[in-house]
Coordinates of C-alpha atoms in Angstrom, one line a residue:
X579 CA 23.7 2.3 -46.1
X580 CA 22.4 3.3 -42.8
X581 CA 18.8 2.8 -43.9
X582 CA 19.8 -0.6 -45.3
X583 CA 21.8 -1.3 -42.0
X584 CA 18.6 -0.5 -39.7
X585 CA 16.1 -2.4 -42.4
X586 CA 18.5 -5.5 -41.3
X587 CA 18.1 -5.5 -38.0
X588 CA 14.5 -5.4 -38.1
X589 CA 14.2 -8.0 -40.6
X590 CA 16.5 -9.7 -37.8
X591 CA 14.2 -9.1 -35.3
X592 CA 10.9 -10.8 -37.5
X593 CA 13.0 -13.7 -38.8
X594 CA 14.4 -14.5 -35.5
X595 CA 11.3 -14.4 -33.5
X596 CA 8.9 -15.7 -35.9
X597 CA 11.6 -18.9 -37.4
X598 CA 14.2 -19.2 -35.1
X599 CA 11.3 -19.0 -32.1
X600 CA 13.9 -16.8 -30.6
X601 CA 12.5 -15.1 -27.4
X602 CA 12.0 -11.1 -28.4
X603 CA 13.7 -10.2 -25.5
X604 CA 17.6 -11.8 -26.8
X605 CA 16.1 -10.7 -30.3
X606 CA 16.2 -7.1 -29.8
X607 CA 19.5 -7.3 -27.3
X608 CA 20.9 -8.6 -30.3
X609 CA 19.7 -7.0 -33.1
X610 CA 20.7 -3.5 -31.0
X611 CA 24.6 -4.5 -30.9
X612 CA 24.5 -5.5 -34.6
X613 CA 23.0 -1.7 -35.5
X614 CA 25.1 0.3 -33.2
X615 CA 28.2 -1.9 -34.6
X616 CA 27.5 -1.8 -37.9
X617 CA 26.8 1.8 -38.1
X618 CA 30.0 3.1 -37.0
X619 CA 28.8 3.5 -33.2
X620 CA 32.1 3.6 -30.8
X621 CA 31.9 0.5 -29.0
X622 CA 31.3 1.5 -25.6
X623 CA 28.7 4.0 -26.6
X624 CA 26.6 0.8 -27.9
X625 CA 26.7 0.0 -24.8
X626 CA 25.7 2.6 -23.2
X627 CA 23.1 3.1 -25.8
X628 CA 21.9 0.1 -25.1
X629 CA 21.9 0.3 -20.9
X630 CA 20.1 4.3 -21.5
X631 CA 17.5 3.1 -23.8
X632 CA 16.6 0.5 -21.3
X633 CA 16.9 2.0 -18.6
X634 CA 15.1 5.2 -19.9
X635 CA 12.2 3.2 -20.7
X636 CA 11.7 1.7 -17.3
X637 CA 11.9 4.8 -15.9
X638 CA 9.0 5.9 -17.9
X639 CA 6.4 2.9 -17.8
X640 CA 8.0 0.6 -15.3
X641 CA 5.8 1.0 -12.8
X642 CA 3.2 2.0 -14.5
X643 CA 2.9 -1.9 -16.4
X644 CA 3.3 -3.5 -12.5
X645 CA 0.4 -1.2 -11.6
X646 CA -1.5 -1.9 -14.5
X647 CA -0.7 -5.5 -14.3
X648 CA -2.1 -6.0 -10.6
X649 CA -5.5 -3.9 -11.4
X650 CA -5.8 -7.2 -14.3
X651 CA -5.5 -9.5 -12.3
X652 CA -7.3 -8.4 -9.5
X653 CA -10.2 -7.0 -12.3
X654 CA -9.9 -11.1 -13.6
X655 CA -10.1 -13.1 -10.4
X656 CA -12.6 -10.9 -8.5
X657 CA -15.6 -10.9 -11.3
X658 CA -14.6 -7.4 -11.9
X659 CA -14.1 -7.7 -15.7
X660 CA -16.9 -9.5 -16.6
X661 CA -19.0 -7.3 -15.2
X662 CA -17.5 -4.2 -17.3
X663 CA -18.1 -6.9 -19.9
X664 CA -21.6 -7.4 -19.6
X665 CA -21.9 -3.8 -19.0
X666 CA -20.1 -2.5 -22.3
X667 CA -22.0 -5.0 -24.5
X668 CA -25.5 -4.3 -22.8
X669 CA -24.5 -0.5 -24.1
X670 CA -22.9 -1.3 -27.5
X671 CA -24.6 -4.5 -27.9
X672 CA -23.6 -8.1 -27.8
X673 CA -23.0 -8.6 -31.6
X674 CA -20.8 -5.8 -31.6
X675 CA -17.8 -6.6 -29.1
X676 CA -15.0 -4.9 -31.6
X677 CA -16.9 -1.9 -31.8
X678 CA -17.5 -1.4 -28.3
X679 CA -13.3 -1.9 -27.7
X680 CA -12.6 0.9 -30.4
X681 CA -14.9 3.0 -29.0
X682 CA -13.4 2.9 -25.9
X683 CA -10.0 2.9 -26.9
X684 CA -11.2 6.1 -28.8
X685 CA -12.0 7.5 -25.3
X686 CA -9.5 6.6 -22.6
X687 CA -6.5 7.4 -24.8
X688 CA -7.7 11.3 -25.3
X689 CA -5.4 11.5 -21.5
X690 CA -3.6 8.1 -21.0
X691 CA -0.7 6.7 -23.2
X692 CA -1.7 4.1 -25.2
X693 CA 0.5 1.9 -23.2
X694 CA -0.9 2.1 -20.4
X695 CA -4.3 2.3 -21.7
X696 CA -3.8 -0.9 -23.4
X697 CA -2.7 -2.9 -19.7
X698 CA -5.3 -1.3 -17.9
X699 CA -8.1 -2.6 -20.3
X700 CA -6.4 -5.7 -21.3
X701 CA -8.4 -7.7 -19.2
X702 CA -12.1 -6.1 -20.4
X703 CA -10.5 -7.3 -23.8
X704 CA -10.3 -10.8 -23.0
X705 CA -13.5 -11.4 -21.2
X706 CA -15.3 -9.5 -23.8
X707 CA -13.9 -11.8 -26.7
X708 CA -14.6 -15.0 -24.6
X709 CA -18.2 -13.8 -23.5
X710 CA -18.6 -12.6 -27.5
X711 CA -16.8 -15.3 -28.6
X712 CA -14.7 -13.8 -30.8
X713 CA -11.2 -14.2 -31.0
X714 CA -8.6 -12.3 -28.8
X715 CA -7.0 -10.9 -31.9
X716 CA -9.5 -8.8 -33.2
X717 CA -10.1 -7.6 -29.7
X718 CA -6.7 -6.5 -29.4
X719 CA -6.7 -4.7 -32.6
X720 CA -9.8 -3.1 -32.3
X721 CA -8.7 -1.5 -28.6
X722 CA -5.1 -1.0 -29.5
X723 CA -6.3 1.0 -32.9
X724 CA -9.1 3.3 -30.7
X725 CA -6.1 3.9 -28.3
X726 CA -3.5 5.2 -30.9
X727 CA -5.7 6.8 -32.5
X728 CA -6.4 9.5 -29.8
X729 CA -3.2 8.5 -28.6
X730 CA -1.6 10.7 -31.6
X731 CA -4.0 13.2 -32.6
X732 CA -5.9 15.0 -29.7
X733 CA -4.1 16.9 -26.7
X734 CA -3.6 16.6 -23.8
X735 CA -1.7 13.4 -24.9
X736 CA 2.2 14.6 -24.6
X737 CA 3.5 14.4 -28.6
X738 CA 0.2 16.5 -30.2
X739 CA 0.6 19.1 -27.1
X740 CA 4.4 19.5 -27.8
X741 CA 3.5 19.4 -31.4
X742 CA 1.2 22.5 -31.3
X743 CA 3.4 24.1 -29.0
X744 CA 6.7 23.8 -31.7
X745 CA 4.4 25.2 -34.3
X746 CA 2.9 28.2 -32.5
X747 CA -0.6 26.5 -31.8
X748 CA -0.5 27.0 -28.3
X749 CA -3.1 29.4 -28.4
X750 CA -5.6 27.3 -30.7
X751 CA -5.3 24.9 -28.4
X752 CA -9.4 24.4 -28.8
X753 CA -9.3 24.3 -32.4
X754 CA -6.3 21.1 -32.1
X755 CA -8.5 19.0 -29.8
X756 CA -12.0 19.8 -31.7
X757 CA -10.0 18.7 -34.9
X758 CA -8.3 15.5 -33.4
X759 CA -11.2 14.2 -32.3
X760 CA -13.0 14.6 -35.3
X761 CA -9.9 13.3 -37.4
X762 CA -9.6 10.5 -34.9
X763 CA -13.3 9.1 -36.2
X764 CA -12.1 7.8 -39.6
X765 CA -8.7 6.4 -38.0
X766 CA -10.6 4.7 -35.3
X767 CA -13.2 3.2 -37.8
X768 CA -10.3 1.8 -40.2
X769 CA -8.8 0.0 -37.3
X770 CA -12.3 -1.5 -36.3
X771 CA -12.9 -2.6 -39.8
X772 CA -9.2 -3.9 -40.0
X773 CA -10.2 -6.2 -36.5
X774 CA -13.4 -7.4 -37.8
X775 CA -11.8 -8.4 -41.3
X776 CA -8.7 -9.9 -41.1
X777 CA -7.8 -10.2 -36.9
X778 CA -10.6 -11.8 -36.4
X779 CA -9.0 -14.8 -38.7
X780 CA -5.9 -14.8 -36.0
X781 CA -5.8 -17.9 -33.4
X782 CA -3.9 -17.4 -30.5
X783 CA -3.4 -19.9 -27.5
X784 CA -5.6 -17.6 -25.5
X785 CA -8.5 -18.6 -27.7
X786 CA -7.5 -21.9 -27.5
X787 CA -7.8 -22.2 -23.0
X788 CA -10.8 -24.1 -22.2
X789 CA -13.3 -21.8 -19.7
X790 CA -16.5 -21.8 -18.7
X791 CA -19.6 -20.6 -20.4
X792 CA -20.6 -16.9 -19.1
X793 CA -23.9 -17.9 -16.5
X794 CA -21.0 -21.0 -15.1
X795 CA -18.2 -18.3 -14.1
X796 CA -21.1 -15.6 -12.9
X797 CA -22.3 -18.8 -10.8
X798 CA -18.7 -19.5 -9.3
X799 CA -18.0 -16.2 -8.6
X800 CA -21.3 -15.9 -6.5
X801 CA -22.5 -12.5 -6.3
X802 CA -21.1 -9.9 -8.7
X803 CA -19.0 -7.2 -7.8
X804 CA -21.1 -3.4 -8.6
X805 CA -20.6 -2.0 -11.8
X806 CA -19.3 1.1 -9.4
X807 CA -16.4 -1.0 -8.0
X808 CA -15.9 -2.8 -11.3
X809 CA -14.9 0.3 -13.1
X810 CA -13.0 2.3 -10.7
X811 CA -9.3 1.2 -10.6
X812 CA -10.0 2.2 -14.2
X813 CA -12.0 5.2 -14.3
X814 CA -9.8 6.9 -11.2
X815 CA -6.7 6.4 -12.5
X816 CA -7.6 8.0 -15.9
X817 CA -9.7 11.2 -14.1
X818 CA -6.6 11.3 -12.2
X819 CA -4.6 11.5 -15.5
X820 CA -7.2 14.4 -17.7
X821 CA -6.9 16.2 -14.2
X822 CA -3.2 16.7 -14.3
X823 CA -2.8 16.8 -17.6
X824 CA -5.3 19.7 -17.3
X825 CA -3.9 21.5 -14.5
X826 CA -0.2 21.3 -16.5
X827 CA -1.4 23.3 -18.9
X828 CA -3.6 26.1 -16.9
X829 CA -3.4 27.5 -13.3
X830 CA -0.4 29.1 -11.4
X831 CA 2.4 25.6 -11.3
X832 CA 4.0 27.5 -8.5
X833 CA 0.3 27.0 -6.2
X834 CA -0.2 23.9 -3.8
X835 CA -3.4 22.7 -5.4
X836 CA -2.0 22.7 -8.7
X837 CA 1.1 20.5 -7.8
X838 CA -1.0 18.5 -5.7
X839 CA -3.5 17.7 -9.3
X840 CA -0.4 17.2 -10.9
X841 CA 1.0 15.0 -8.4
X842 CA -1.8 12.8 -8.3
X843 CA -2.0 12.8 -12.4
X844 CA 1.1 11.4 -12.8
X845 CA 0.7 7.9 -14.4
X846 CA 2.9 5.9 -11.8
X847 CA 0.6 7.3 -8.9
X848 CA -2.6 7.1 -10.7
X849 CA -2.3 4.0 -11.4
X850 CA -0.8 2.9 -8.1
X851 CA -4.3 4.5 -6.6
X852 CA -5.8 2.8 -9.1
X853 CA -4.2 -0.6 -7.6
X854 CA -6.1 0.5 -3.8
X855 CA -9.0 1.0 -5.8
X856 CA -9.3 -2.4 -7.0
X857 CA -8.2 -3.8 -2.9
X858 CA -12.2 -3.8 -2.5
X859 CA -12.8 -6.0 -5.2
X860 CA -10.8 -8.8 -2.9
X861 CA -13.2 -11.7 -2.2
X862 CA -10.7 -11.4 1.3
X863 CA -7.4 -9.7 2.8
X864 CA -5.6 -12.4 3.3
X865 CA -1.7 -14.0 2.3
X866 CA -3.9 -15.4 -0.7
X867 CA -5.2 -12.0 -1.9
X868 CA -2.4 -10.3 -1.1
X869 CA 0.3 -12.1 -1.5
X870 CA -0.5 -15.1 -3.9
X871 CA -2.8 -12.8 -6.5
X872 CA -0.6 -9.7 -6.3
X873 CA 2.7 -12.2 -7.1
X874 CA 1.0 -13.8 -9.8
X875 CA 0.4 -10.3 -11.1
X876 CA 4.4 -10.1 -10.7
X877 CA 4.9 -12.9 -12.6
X878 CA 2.9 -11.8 -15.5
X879 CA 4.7 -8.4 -16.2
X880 CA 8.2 -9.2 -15.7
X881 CA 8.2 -10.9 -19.2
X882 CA 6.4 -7.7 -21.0
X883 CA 8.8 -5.3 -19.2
X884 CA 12.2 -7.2 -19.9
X885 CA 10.5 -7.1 -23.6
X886 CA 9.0 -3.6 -23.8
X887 CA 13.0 -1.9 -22.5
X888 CA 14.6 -4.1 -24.6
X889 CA 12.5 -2.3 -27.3
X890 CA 13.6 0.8 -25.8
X891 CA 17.3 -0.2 -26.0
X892 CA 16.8 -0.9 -29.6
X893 CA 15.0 2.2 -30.4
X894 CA 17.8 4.3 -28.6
X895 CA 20.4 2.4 -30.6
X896 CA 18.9 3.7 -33.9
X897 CA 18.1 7.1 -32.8
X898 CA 21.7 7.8 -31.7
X899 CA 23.0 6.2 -35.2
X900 CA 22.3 9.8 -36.7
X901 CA 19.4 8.9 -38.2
X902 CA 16.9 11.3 -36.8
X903 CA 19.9 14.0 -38.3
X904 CA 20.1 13.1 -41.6
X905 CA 16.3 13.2 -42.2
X906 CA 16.3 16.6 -40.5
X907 CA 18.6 17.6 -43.2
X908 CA 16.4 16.1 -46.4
X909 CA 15.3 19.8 -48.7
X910 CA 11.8 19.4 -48.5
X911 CA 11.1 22.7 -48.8
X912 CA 10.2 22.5 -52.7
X913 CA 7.6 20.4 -51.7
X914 CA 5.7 22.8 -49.8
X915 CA 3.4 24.2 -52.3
X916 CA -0.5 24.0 -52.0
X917 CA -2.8 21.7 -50.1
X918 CA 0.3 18.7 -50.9
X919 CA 2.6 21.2 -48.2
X920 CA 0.5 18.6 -45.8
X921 CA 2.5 15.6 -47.1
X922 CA 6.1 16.9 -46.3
X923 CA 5.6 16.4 -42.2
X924 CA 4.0 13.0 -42.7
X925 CA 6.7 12.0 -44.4
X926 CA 9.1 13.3 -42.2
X927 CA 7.5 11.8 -39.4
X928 CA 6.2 8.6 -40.9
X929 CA 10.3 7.7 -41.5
X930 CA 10.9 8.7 -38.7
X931 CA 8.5 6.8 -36.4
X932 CA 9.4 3.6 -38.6
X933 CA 12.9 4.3 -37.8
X934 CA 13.5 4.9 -33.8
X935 CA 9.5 3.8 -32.5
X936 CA 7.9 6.5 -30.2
X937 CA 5.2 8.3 -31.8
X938 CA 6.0 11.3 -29.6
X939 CA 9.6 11.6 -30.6
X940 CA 8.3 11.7 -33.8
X941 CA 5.8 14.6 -33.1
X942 CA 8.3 16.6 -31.2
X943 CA 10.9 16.4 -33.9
X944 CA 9.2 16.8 -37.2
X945 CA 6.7 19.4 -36.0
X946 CA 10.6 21.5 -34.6
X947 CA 11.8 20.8 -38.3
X948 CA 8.3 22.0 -40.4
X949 CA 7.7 25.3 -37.9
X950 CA 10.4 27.3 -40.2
X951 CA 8.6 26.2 -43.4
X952 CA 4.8 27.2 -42.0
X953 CA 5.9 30.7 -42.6
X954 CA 7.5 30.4 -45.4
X955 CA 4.3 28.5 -47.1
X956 CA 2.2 31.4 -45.9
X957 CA 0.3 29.0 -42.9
X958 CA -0.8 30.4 -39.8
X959 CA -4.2 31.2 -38.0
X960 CA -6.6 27.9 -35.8
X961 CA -7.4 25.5 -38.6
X962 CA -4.7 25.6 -40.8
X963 CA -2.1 25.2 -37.7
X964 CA -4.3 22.3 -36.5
X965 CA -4.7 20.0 -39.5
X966 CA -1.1 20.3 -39.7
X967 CA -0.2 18.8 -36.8
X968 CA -2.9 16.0 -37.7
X969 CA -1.1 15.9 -40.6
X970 CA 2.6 15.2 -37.7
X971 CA 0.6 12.9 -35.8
X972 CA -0.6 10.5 -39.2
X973 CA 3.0 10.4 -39.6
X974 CA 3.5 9.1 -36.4
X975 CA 0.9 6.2 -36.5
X976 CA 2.7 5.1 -39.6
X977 CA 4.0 2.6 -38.5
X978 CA 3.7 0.7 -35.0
X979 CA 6.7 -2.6 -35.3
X980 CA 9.1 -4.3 -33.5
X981 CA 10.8 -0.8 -32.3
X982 CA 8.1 0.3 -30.7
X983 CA 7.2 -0.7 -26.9
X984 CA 3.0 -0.4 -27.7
X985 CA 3.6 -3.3 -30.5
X986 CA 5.1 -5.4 -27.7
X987 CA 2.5 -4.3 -25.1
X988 CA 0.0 -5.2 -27.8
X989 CA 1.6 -8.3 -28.9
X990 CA 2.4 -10.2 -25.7
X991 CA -1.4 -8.7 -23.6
X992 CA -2.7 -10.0 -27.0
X993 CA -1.0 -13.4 -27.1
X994 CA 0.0 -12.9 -30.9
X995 CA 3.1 -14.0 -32.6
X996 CA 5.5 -11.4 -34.0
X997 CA 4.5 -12.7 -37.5
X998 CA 0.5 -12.4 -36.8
X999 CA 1.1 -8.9 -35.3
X1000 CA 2.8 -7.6 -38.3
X1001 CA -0.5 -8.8 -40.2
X1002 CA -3.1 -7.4 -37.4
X1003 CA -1.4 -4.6 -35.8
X1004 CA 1.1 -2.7 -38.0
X1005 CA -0.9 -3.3 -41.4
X1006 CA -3.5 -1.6 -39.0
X1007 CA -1.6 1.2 -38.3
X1008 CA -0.3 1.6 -41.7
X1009 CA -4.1 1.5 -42.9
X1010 CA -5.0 4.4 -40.2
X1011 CA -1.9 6.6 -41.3
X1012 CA -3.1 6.9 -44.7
X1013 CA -6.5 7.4 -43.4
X1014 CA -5.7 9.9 -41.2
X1015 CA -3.3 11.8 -44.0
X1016 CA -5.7 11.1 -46.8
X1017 CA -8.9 12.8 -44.5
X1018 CA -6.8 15.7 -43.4
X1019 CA -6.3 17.1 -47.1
X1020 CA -9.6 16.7 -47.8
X1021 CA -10.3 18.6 -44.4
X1022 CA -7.7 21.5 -46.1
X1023 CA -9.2 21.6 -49.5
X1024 CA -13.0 22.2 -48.1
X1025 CA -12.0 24.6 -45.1
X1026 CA -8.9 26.3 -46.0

């Protein structure tokens, strides 16, 4: 019943964004009280379910989309972005733009959350699609499938670290970020093919806004910003990121330098560097600049942030309906005979990440549940211990939807309907859970 109750309220969620044309944002409020209710939840703590999971959320990428959200516009207004543009597809080459977005998704996500990987680059996605002239869509897809990709697989992202970590793979550290980023290949090129396919065949509004051929905006903007000052509010933030990410894991955290490395690689001031970074990139400092672009910038977040907690309300409300409990409690343990042992975390973790959203809960709690059963399946030593937590993190690709904040992040940067991302992004996340499960057994049958 409890399974039925949450499969309601995300059917909710679809029906009453994509036929009601309810706004997401009352979608989710609402489809939150009718979970919490309906599952027994004591009224108040809906509620406060409801407040925490919001409030939580902000907490955690808040700032981090106003930061990411002024670096876009001023990366859009200055020239900035369609010099990384012409850049990217002078590398990758012009009849190649979804390729050269996965393969940077691929990339940046190895240290940033998707997220905020996603709002930093989401304006190189749109001048790429309107200099390749392809549409948004596909774009989207393409970087939002490199980014989760990583994003899930390869340390020193948060959920495979603590994975390794709850499985005693601390010390084959290595071995677990060798293997992600070879197991992140396929997953990356299923989401590629997945954009050029069937999300190139989305229209969105975006696609629809009349501009200017590429040599008429290069001639309006003048002289182009560097390709130096183009990519830095991107490039430093993200360093800034791998560096404390780095220093988290190695070095005395009682010195000054390595709180300082870890001060500075914390995604809210990263990206708020990032933000003075991009200040060059102003044609002037003036109220315009400063005040107009910056508030447009403002303008342009608030609706992705009410969105994105309101996801994080809904998630809370499911996690604290026990669900996350009674999973934990499933007898799996006859299934973890031979190479097959592989498919009991992702499906613990595939339900799971369906059911509550964040990838990283996911990882944390179904690599806790499977430790007790590696030893009891006779698994230990670099490889073994690694494919198994690519094994966590397929789970917890499968699937991105409306309780998760990167499908809104994805969604709303991408212009798509709730109905269209269902088709572009979760089928494509569905696709690179499979991948990534299917390639990781054949990984154990040939090495282990």
């Amino acid at each position: 019943m409890l399974y039925f109750i949450i499969l309601i309220g995300v059917l909710f969620v679809v029906f009453a964004t994509a036929k009601l044309k309810l706004h997401p944002f009352l979608a989710l409020i609402l489809s939150s009280f009718f979970v919490g209710i309906a599952s027994g939840m004591p009224l108040l703590d809906v509620v406060t379910n409801i407040n925490s999971g919001f409030g939580s959320l902000m907490t955690s990428i808040g700032i981090v989309i106003v930061a990411g959200t002024m670096i876009g516009v001023i990366l859009e207004r200055s020239g900035a972005a369609l010099r990384m543009a012409e850049v990217v597809l002078r590398i990758v080459g012009p009849k190649r733009p979804q390729l050269a977005m996965s393969i940077i998704g691929y990339i940046v996500s190895i240290p940033v959350f998707c997220d905020s990987a996603f709002i930093i680059l989401s304006s190189l996605q749109k001048s790429l699609a309107k200099r390749a002239k392809v549409t948004v869509a596909s774009m989207g897809v393409a970087l939002a499938t490199g980014l989760y990709a990583t994003h899930v697989l390869v340390p020193p992202t948060p959920g495979p670290i603590a994975a390794a970590g709850n499985i005693g793979a601390t010390d084959y550290l290595g071995t677990v970020i060798l293997v992600g980023l070879i197991v992140a290949i396929p997953a990356t090129f299923v989401g590629y093919l997945w954009a050029v396919k069937v999300a190139s065949k989305i229209q969105v509004p975006l696609d629809q806004e009349e501009t200017l051929d590429y040599e008429e905006v290069v001639k309006n903007f003048g002289e182009m910003p560097s390709t130096f000052k183009s990519f830095l509010p991107i490039v430093l933030p993200i360093i800034l990121i791998g560096i404390g990410s780095i220093a988290a894991l190695v070095g005395d955290p009682e010195s000054t330098i390595n709180m300082i490395l870890r001060f500075l690689g914390s995604p809210i001031v990263a990206l708020l560097l990032g933000v003075f970074a991009a200040f060059p990139l102003l044609p002037k400092l003036n109220e315009e600049t400063l005040t107009g672009w910056i508030g447009d910038s403002l303008k342009d977040a608030a609706p992705i942030l009410l969105i994105t907690a309101a996801g994080g309300s809904f998630g809370t409300v499911i996690k604290e309906t026990g669900v996350g409990d009674m999973l934990q409690q499933m007898d799996l343990g006859a299934l973890a005979t031979g190479s097959l042992f592989l498919l009991v975390p992702f499906i613990i973790a595939a339900a799971l990440k369906t059911a509550q959203g964040s990838s990283t809960t996911a990882l944390v709690i179904t690599s806790t549940l499977v430790a007790p059963m590696l030893v009891t399946a006779g698994i230990e030593g670099a490889l073994p211990l690694a494919l198994v937590v690519m094994a966590i993190g397929a789970g917890a690709m499968t699937v991105s939807h409306v309780n998760d904040s990167f499908f809104w992040v994805v969604t709303q940067y991408s212009g798509m309907e709730v109905t269209q991302a269902y088709k572009a992004q979760t089928m494509a996340t569905l696709l690179q859970g499979v991948t990534t499960i299917v390639f990781t057994i054949i990984l154990w049958m040939i090495f282990v």
